[in-house]
Coordinates of C-alpha atoms and ligand atoms in Angstrom, one line a residue:
M1 CA 98.7 151.6 92.7
S2 CA 101.3 149.1 93.5
K3 CA 100.8 145.5 92.9
K4 CA 99.9 143.1 95.7
R5 CA 102.7 140.7 96.8
V6 CA 102.6 137.0 96.2
L7 CA 105.0 134.7 97.9
S8 CA 105.6 131.0 97.6
C9 CA 108.4 128.6 98.2
I10 CA 109.3 125.1 97.2
Q11 CA 111.7 122.6 98.8
P12 CA 114.7 121.5 96.7
T13 CA 113.8 117.8 96.8
G14 CA 115.0 116.7 93.4
E15 CA 113.5 117.0 89.9
I16 CA 110.1 118.6 89.5
H17 CA 107.5 116.1 88.4
L18 CA 104.2 116.6 86.7
G19 CA 102.3 116.8 90.0
N20 CA 104.5 119.7 91.2
Y21 CA 104.2 121.4 87.9
F22 CA 100.4 121.3 87.5
G23 CA 99.9 121.7 91.2
A24 CA 102.1 124.7 91.8
V25 CA 104.7 125.9 89.4
K26 CA 102.4 126.5 86.4
N27 CA 100.3 128.7 88.6
W28 CA 103.4 130.6 89.9
V29 CA 104.2 131.4 86.3
K30 CA 100.8 132.7 85.6
L31 CA 100.7 134.9 88.7
Q32 CA 103.8 136.8 87.6
D33 CA 101.7 139.0 85.3
E34 CA 99.3 140.3 87.8
Y35 CA 101.3 140.4 91.1
S36 CA 104.7 141.3 92.4
C37 CA 106.0 137.8 93.0
V38 CA 108.6 136.5 95.3
Y39 CA 109.5 132.8 94.9
G40 CA 112.0 130.9 97.0
V41 CA 113.9 127.6 97.0
V42 CA 113.8 126.7 100.7
D43 CA 116.9 124.7 101.3
L44 CA 116.8 125.3 105.1
H45 CA 113.5 123.5 105.2
A46 CA 115.0 120.5 103.4
M47 CA 117.5 120.2 106.3
T48 CA 114.8 119.2 108.7
M49 CA 114.8 115.6 107.4
P50 CA 117.9 113.4 107.1
Y51 CA 119.9 114.6 104.0
D52 CA 123.2 114.6 102.3
P53 CA 125.0 118.0 102.1
K54 CA 126.3 117.5 98.5
V55 CA 122.9 116.4 97.3
L56 CA 121.1 119.3 98.9
K57 CA 123.4 121.8 97.4
E58 CA 123.1 120.4 93.9
N59 CA 119.3 120.0 94.3
T60 CA 119.1 123.7 95.3
F61 CA 120.9 124.7 92.2
R62 CA 118.9 122.5 90.0
M63 CA 115.6 123.7 91.5
V64 CA 116.5 127.2 90.5
V65 CA 117.4 126.0 87.0
E66 CA 114.1 124.1 86.7
L67 CA 112.0 127.0 87.9
L68 CA 113.6 129.2 85.4
A69 CA 113.1 126.6 82.7
C70 CA 109.4 126.4 83.5
G71 CA 109.0 130.1 83.0
I72 CA 109.7 131.9 86.3
D73 CA 110.9 135.1 84.7
P74 CA 113.8 136.9 86.4
E75 CA 112.8 140.1 84.8
K76 CA 109.3 139.9 86.5
S77 CA 109.8 138.1 89.7
I78 CA 112.3 137.6 92.5
L79 CA 113.7 134.1 92.8
F80 CA 115.7 133.7 96.0
V81 CA 117.5 130.9 97.8
Q82 CA 116.5 130.8 101.4
S83 CA 120.0 130.2 102.9
L84 CA 121.2 133.3 101.1
V85 CA 118.6 135.5 102.9
P86 CA 119.6 135.3 106.6
Q87 CA 116.7 137.5 107.6
H88 CA 114.4 134.4 107.4
T89 CA 116.1 132.6 110.2
E90 CA 116.5 135.8 112.2
L91 CA 112.8 136.5 112.1
A92 CA 112.1 132.8 112.7
W93 CA 113.7 133.2 116.1
V94 CA 111.5 136.0 117.1
F95 CA 108.5 134.0 115.9
N96 CA 109.7 131.0 117.9
C97 CA 109.2 133.2 120.9
V98 CA 105.6 134.0 120.2
T99 CA 104.6 130.4 119.1
S100 CA 103.5 127.9 121.7
Y101 CA 104.8 124.4 122.0
G102 CA 101.2 123.1 122.0
E103 CA 100.3 124.5 118.6
L104 CA 103.4 123.1 117.0
S105 CA 102.6 119.7 118.5
R106 CA 99.3 119.8 116.7
M107 CA 100.8 120.2 113.2
T108 CA 99.8 117.2 111.1
Q109 CA 102.8 117.4 108.9
F110 CA 105.1 117.2 111.9
K111 CA 103.2 114.2 113.2
D112 CA 103.2 112.5 109.8
K113 CA 106.9 113.1 109.2
T114 CA 107.7 111.9 112.8
E115 CA 105.8 108.7 112.1
L116 CA 107.6 108.2 108.8
L117 CA 111.0 108.6 110.4
Q118 CA 110.2 106.3 113.3
S119 CA 108.8 103.7 110.9
K120 CA 112.1 103.7 109.1
S121 CA 114.2 103.4 112.3
K122 CA 113.4 103.2 116.0
K123 CA 116.5 105.3 116.7
A124 CA 115.6 108.1 114.3
I125 CA 116.3 111.6 115.5
I126 CA 113.2 113.9 115.3
S127 CA 115.0 117.2 115.1
T128 CA 113.8 120.4 116.7
G129 CA 114.2 121.8 113.2
L130 CA 111.4 119.6 112.1
F131 CA 109.3 120.7 115.0
T132 CA 109.8 124.4 114.3
Y133 CA 109.6 124.0 110.5
P134 CA 106.2 125.9 110.4
V135 CA 107.7 128.8 112.3
L136 CA 110.4 129.2 109.6
Q137 CA 107.7 129.0 107.0
A138 CA 105.8 131.8 108.7
A139 CA 109.0 133.8 108.6
D140 CA 109.4 133.1 104.9
I141 CA 106.0 134.6 104.3
L142 CA 105.8 137.5 106.8
V143 CA 109.4 138.7 106.2
Y144 CA 108.0 140.0 102.9
N145 CA 104.7 141.0 104.3
A146 CA 103.0 138.9 101.5
D147 CA 99.4 139.5 100.6
F148 CA 98.8 136.1 99.0
V149 CA 100.4 132.7 99.3
P150 CA 99.7 130.2 96.5
V151 CA 99.9 126.7 98.1
G152 CA 98.2 123.3 98.0
K153 CA 95.5 122.4 100.5
D154 CA 98.2 120.4 102.4
Q155 CA 99.6 123.7 103.6
E156 CA 96.4 125.0 105.0
Q157 CA 97.4 124.4 108.6
H158 CA 100.8 126.1 108.1
L159 CA 99.1 129.2 106.7
E160 CA 96.7 129.3 109.6
L161 CA 99.6 129.2 112.0
T162 CA 101.3 132.0 110.0
R163 CA 98.2 134.2 110.4
N164 CA 98.1 133.4 114.1
I165 CA 101.7 134.3 114.5
A166 CA 101.1 137.6 112.7
V167 CA 98.1 138.4 114.9
R168 CA 100.0 137.5 118.1
F169 CA 103.0 139.5 117.2
N170 CA 100.8 142.6 116.3
K171 CA 99.0 142.3 119.6
Q172 CA 102.1 141.9 121.7
F173 CA 104.4 144.4 120.0
G174 CA 102.3 146.7 117.8
V175 CA 100.6 146.2 114.5
Y176 CA 103.2 145.5 111.8
F177 CA 102.3 142.3 109.8
N178 CA 99.4 141.7 107.4
E179 CA 97.5 138.5 107.7
P180 CA 98.4 136.8 104.4
E181 CA 95.7 134.9 102.5
P182 CA 96.2 131.5 101.0
L183 CA 95.5 131.1 97.3
F184 CA 94.6 127.4 97.1
T185 CA 95.6 125.9 93.8
E186 CA 93.3 123.5 92.1
I187 CA 95.4 120.4 91.7
P188 CA 94.5 117.9 89.0
K189 CA 94.4 114.5 90.6
L190 CA 97.2 112.7 88.9
M191 CA 97.6 109.0 89.8
S192 CA 100.5 106.6 89.4
L193 CA 100.8 105.2 85.9
A194 CA 101.8 101.8 87.2
D195 CA 99.2 101.7 90.0
P196 CA 96.4 104.2 89.3
T197 CA 94.8 103.6 92.7
K198 CA 97.7 105.5 94.3
K199 CA 98.6 109.2 94.0
M200 CA 101.4 110.0 91.5
S201 CA 104.5 110.5 93.7
K202 CA 108.2 110.1 93.4
S203 CA 108.4 108.0 96.5
L204 CA 106.5 105.1 94.9
G205 CA 109.4 104.7 92.4
E206 CA 110.5 105.4 88.9
K207 CA 107.6 103.6 87.0
H208 CA 105.0 105.6 88.9
Y209 CA 105.6 109.2 87.9
I210 CA 106.7 111.4 85.1
G211 CA 109.5 113.9 85.6
L212 CA 109.0 117.3 84.1
F213 CA 112.2 117.1 82.1
E214 CA 112.2 113.4 81.3
E215 CA 113.5 112.1 78.0
E216 CA 110.9 111.6 75.3
A217 CA 111.6 107.8 75.0
K218 CA 111.1 107.3 78.7
I219 CA 107.9 109.3 78.8
R220 CA 106.5 107.3 75.8
K221 CA 107.4 104.1 77.4
K222 CA 105.8 104.9 80.8
V223 CA 102.6 106.0 79.1
R224 CA 102.5 103.0 76.8
S225 CA 102.9 100.7 79.8
A226 CA 100.4 102.6 81.9
V227 CA 97.8 100.3 83.6
T228 CA 94.4 100.7 81.9
D229 CA 91.8 98.1 82.8
T230 CA 92.3 96.3 86.0
G231 CA 89.4 94.0 85.3
D232 CA 87.6 94.7 88.5
T233 CA 85.8 98.0 87.5
P234 CA 82.0 97.7 87.3
E235 CA 80.2 98.2 83.9
G236 CA 79.8 101.7 82.8
V237 CA 82.5 103.1 85.2
M238 CA 85.8 104.3 83.9
S239 CA 88.6 102.4 85.4
P240 CA 91.1 104.4 87.4
G241 CA 93.9 104.0 84.9
V242 CA 91.9 105.2 82.0
D243 CA 90.5 108.1 84.0
N244 CA 94.1 109.0 84.9
L245 CA 95.1 109.2 81.2
F246 CA 92.1 111.4 80.6
N247 CA 93.2 113.7 83.4
L248 CA 96.7 113.9 82.1
L249 CA 95.4 114.8 78.7
K250 CA 93.2 117.4 80.2
A251 CA 96.0 118.9 82.4
C252 CA 98.0 119.3 79.2
G253 CA 95.1 121.5 77.9
K254 CA 93.9 119.1 75.2
V255 CA 90.2 119.7 75.8
D256 CA 89.0 118.8 72.4
A257 CA 90.8 115.5 72.4
V258 CA 89.4 114.7 75.8
E259 CA 85.9 115.4 74.5
S260 CA 86.2 113.2 71.5
F261 CA 87.8 110.3 73.4
T262 CA 85.1 110.6 76.0
T263 CA 82.5 110.1 73.2
D264 CA 84.4 107.1 72.0
H265 CA 84.6 105.7 75.6
N266 CA 80.8 106.1 76.1
S267 CA 80.0 104.4 72.8
G268 CA 82.5 101.6 73.6
T269 CA 84.8 102.3 70.7
L270 CA 87.7 103.8 72.5
R271 CA 91.0 102.2 71.7
Y272 CA 93.4 102.6 74.6
K273 CA 96.4 102.8 72.2
D274 CA 95.0 106.0 70.6
L275 CA 94.3 107.5 74.0
K276 CA 97.9 106.6 75.1
D277 CA 99.4 108.0 71.9
A278 CA 97.6 111.3 72.3
T279 CA 98.6 111.6 75.9
A280 CA 102.2 110.9 75.2
D281 CA 102.2 113.4 72.3
A282 CA 100.6 116.1 74.6
L283 CA 103.2 115.5 77.3
E284 CA 106.0 115.7 74.8
E285 CA 104.6 118.9 73.4
L286 CA 104.5 120.4 77.0
I287 CA 107.9 119.0 78.1
N288 CA 110.0 119.6 75.1
P289 CA 110.6 123.3 75.5
F290 CA 111.2 122.9 79.3
R291 CA 113.8 120.2 78.6
S292 CA 115.8 122.3 76.1
K293 CA 115.6 125.4 78.4
K294 CA 116.9 123.3 81.3
E295 CA 119.8 121.9 79.2
Q296 CA 120.7 125.4 78.1
L297 CA 120.7 126.7 81.7
L298 CA 122.7 123.7 83.1
N299 CA 125.4 124.7 80.6
D300 CA 125.5 128.2 81.9
R301 CA 126.2 127.7 85.6
A302 CA 127.6 131.2 86.0
Y303 CA 124.4 132.8 84.8
V304 CA 122.3 130.8 87.1
E305 CA 124.5 131.5 90.1
G306 CA 124.4 135.2 89.2
I307 CA 120.6 135.1 89.4
M308 CA 120.7 133.3 92.7
K309 CA 123.0 135.9 94.1
E310 CA 121.3 139.0 92.7
H311 CA 117.8 137.9 93.4
S312 CA 118.6 136.8 96.9
Q313 CA 120.1 140.3 97.5
K314 CA 116.9 141.9 96.2
A315 CA 114.9 139.7 98.5
A316 CA 117.2 140.6 101.4
E317 CA 116.6 144.3 100.9
I318 CA 112.9 143.8 101.4
A319 CA 113.4 141.4 104.3
D320 CA 115.9 143.8 105.9
E321 CA 113.3 146.5 106.2
T322 CA 111.1 144.1 108.1
L323 CA 113.9 143.1 110.4
H324 CA 114.6 146.8 111.3
N325 CA 111.0 147.3 112.3
V326 CA 110.9 144.0 114.2
K327 CA 114.0 144.9 116.1
R328 CA 112.6 148.3 117.0
L329 CA 109.3 146.8 118.1
T330 CA 110.7 143.9 120.1
G331 CA 113.3 145.7 122.1
M332 CA 116.5 144.7 120.3
F333 CA 119.3 147.1 119.4
D334 CA 119.3 148.1 115.8
I335 CA 122.5 150.0 115.3
R336 CA 123.1 150.7 111.6
Ligands
LIG401 N1 106.1 123.8 103.4 C1 106.0 124.0 102.0 C2 105.8 122.7 101.3 O1 106.3 121.7 101.8 C3 107.2 124.8 101.5 C4 107.3 126.2 102.0 C5 108.2 126.6 102.9 C6 106.4 127.2 101.7 N2 108.1 127.9 103.1 C7 107.0 128.4 102.4 C8 105.3 127.4 100.9 C9 106.3 129.6 102.4 C10 104.7 128.6 100.8 C11 105.2 129.7 101.6 O2 105.3 122.7 100.2

């Protein structure tokens, strides 16, 4: 029996951080053994917000490097670059024509990003690309007729739209697409090291997050300076900063250490320095191999570009089959 197909994509928005890794990429790596996986770096989606062409191109390349460094295996999975597979945009047009203006207006991500842009500048241009972003995402998924889509809960609405588009297309033109199922990934709640009341995110600034390929000295410094007690936590409750260090240690798989530090915490003998040292050690153990693999790949640009090209071609072969069928069903010429 052939394996079920998993598809997921990530935007090339700069270096992968711990949140992306534990929330998505780690799971992508695991899924490779059980499913036929197709993973994409979606550069066209990154064009929906203001961007710099040079930076986008370099980030796309680096995202491919980083995914390979994390363990996406080119022998097992397909790793494509969206702009190298033109079938995505071709299918997106067809889907634009079965998607209503109303349902796109209700997308919370669109509303949030619009607000963000307008808060930065009153004259900000809210592009049609941003508006139809979820339609392109539906095309990313359905062009491969994916069975499962591993995503965070924040993508639930986009997955729901994807399923609606599949159903609507099938009703209107004849049954062709599956309704893909989301695989919601359990995301450990990692908070900012410098302000543990806020979610760890790159947008807060350098001190607040840990990059997945960061230098050891920097990681150690960030962990050492992490906020622990803020002074306003009630007796018997773990302060958010300490809780966050525990979560980091746990995310790194150090279950025994978490247990023994928890015992220390409960008996009031926990030394924050020990907890911090153990957390920094665990992070370095995790990150060290990623860092060296990334270095190695960055020094072999031709190899990485070769993967981008070959894998995007493999993706395009699958996608092309879909487009032939879509053209047949929707009344387009398909002269091969
Ligand atoms: N919108 C997704 C995000 O921001 C990225 C994405 C684009 C995606 N196309 C996709 C995710 C297809 C899963 C499947 O995270």
